[in-house]
Coordinates of C-alpha atoms in Angstrom, one line a residue:
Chain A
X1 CA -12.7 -13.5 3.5
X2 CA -12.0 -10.5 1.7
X3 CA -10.0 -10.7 -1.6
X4 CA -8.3 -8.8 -3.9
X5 CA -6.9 -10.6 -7.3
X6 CA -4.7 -9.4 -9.5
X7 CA -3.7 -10.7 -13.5
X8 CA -1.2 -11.0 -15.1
X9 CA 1.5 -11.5 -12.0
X10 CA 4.1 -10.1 -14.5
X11 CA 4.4 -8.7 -17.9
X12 CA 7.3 -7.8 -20.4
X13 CA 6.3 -5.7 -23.3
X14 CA 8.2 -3.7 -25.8
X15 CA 7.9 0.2 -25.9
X16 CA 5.0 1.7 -27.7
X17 CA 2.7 -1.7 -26.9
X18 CA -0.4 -1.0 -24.7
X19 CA -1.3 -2.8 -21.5
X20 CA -4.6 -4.0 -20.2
X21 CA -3.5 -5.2 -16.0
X22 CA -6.7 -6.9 -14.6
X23 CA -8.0 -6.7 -10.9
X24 CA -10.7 -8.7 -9.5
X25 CA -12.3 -8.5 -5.9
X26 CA -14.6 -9.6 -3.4
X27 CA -15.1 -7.7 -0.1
X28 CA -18.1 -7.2 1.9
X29 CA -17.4 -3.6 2.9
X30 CA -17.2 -2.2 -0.7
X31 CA -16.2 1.4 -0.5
X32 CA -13.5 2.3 -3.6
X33 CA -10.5 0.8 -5.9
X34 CA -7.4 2.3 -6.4
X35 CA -4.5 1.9 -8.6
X36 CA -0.9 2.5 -7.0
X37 CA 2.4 2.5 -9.3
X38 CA 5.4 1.1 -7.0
X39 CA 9.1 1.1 -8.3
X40 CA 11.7 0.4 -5.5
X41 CA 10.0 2.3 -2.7
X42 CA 6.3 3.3 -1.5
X43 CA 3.2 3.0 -3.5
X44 CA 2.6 6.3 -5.5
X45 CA -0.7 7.2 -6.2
X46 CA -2.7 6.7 -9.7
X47 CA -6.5 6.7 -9.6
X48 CA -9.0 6.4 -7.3
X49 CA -12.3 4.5 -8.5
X50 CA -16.0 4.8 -6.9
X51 CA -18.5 4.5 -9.5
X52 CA -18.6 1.9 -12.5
X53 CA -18.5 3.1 -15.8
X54 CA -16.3 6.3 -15.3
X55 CA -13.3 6.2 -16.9
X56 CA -10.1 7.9 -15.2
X57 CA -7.7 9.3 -17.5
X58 CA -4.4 10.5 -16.7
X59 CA -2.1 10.9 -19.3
X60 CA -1.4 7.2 -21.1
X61 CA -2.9 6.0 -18.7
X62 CA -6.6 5.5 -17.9
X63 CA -8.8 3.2 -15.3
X64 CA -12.4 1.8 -15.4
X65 CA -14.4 0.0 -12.0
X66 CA -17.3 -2.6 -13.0
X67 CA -19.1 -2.9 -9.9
X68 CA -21.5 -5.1 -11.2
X69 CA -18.7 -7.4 -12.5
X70 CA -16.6 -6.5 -9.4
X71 CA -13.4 -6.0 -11.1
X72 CA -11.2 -2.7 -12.9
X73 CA -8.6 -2.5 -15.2
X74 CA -5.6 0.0 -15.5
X75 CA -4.2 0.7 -19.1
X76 CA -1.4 1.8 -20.4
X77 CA -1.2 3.2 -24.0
X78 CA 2.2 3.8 -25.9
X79 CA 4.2 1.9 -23.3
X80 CA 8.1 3.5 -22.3
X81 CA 10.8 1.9 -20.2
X82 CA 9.9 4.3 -17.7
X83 CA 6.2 2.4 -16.6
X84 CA 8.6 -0.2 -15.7
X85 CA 6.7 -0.8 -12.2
X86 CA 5.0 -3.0 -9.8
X87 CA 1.5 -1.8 -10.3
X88 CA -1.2 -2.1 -7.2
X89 CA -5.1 -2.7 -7.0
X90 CA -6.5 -1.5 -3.4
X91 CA -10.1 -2.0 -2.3
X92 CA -10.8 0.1 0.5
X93 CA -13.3 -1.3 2.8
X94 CA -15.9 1.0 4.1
X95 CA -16.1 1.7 7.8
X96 CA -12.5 0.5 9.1
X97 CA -10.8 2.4 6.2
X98 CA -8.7 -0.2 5.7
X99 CA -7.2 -1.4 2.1
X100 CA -6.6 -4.9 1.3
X101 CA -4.3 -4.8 -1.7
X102 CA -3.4 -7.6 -4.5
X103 CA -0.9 -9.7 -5.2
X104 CA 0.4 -6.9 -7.9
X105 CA 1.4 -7.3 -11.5
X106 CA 5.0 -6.7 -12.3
X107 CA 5.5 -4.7 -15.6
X108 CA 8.8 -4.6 -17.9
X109 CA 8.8 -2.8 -20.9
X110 CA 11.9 -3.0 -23.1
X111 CA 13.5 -0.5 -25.2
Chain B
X1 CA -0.4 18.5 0.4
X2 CA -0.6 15.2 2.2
X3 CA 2.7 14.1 3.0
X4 CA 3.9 11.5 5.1
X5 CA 7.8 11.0 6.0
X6 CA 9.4 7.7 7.7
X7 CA 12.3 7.7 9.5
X8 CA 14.3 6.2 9.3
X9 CA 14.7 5.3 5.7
X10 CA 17.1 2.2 6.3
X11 CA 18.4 0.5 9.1
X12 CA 20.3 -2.3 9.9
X13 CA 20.5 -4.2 13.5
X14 CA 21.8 -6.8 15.6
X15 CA 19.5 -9.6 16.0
X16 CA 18.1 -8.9 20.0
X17 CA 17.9 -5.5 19.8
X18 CA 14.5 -3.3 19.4
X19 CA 14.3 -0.8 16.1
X20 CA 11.7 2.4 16.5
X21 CA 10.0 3.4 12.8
X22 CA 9.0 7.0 13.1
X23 CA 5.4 7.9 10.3
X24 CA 4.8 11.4 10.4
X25 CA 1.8 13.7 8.6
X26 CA 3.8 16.5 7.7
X27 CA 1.1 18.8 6.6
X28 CA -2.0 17.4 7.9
X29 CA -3.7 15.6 11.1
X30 CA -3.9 12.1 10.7
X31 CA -6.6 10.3 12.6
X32 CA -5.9 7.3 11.3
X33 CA -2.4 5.5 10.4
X34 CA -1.6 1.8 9.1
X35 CA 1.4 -0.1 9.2
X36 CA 2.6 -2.6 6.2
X37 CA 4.9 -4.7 5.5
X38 CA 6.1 -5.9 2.1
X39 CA 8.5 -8.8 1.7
X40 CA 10.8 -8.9 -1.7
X41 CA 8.5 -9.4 -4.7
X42 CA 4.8 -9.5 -2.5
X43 CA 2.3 -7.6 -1.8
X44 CA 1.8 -5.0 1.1
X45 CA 0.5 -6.5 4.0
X46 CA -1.7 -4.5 6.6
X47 CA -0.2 -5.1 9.9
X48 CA -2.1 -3.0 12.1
X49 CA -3.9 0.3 11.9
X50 CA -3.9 2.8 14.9
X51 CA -6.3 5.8 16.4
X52 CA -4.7 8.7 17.9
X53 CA -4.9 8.2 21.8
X54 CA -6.4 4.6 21.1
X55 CA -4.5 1.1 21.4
X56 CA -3.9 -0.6 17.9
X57 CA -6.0 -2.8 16.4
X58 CA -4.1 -5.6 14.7
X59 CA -4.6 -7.8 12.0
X60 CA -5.0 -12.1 12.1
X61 CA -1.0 -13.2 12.8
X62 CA 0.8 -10.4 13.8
X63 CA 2.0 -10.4 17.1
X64 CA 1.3 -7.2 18.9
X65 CA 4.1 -7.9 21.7
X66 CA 6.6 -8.0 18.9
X67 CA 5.8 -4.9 16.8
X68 CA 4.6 -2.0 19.3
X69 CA 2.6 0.4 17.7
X70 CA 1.9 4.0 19.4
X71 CA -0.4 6.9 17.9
X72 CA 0.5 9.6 20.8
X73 CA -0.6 12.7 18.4
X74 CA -2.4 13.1 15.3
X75 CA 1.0 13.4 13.4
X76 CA 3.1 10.7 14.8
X77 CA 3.1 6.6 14.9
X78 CA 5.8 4.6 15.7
X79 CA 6.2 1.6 15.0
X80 CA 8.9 -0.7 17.1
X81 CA 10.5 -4.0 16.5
X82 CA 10.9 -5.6 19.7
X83 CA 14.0 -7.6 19.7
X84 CA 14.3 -8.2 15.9
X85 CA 15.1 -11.4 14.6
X86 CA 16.4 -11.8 10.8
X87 CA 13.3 -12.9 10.1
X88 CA 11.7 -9.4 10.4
X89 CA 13.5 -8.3 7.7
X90 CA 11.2 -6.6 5.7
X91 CA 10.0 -3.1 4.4
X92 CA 7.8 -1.2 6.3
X93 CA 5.3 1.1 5.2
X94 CA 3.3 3.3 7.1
X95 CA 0.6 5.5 5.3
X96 CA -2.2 8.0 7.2
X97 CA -5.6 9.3 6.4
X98 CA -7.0 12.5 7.7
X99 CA -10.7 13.7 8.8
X100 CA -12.6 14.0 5.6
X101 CA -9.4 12.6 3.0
X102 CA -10.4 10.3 0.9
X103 CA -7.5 8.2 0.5
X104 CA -4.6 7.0 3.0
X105 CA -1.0 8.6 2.1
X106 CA 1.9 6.8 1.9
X107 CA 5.0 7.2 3.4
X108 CA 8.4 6.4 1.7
X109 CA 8.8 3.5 3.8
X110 CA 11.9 1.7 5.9
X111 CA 13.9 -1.3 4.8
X112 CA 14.9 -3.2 7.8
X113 CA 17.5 -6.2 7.8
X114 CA 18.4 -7.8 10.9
X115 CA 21.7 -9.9 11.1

């Protein structure tokens, strides 16, 4: 059965820390990863990963695959109130296109 | 580009009655679309994804009598709760991927609560 794991399943951190959020997986279909951001609505997009040792950067925030290892993480530098999120790992399975997602790991960071 | 509305945004029924989500690809064709759901404080949950012109293919548990699915063109699916219960209360997410896209789009999703 295909499975996507997530660590920590929440978080509280003070502004200015740095996060490291963990996800694991096994599928059999393995096509990419992908990092979602959701506050009280849809999933909004953050990276998109295909090839191990490529590191995405966007901002403070930046994402690595390990396919070997078959996991990612997602980090957050120089934390603010406003990365206060549910953050999503997606493995999207070759051929049906579908994405099984994690369980999530819920972020707070405190002023 | 690649944006996907849901409509409506919130609704609230009677248990019994039937509730019709609208997903549409507002600025591209979408071959594909998937339906979620997401209960408070869990993950999304693939319900079903649908072809345009093609029945809906849907996943382990979910019944498809209950939660009709149509893909008539390649920028509408609707989704519709065939008499509701409280316990479909949930929010619903639809997102759609297009020829040659690399990743689906999410719409803004629909919170549903059933009395």
């Amino acid at each position: 059965e295909d499975k996507v794991v997530q660590s920590p399943l929440s978080l509280v951190v003070h502004e200015g820390d740095t996060v490291t959020l963990n996800c694991s997986y096994e599928v059999t279909n393995f096509r990419s990863l992908l990092w979602y951001k959701q506050e009280k609505k849809a999933p909004t997009f953050l990276f998109m990963l295909t090839s191990s040792g490529i590191e995405k950067k966007s901002g403070r925030l930046s994402s690595i695959l390990d396919k070997k290892e078959l996991f990612s993480i997602l980090n957050i530098t120089a934390t603010q109130t406003g990365d206060s999120a549910v953050y999503l790992c997606a493995v999207d399975l070759s051929g049906t296109y579908k994405y099984i997602f994690g369980t999530g790991t819920r972020l707070k960071v405190l002023a | 580009g690649a944006v996907v509305s849901q409509h409506p945004s919130r609704v609230i029924c009677k248990s019994g009655t039937s509730v019709k989500i609208e997903c549409r690809s507002l600025d591209f064709q979408a071959t594909t679309m998937f339906w979620y759901r997401q209960f408070p404080k869990k993950s999304l949950m693939l319900m079903a994804t649908s072809n345009e012109g093609s029945k809906a293919t849907y996943e382990q548990g979910v019944e498809k009598d209950k939660f009709l699915i149509n893909h008539a063109s390649l920028t509408l699916s609707t989704l519709t709760v065939t008499s509701a219960h409280p316990e479909d209360s949930s929010f619903y997410i639809c997102s759609a991927r297009g020829e040659g896209r690399e990743t689906q789009y999410f719409g803004p999703g629909t919170r549903l609560l059933v009395l």
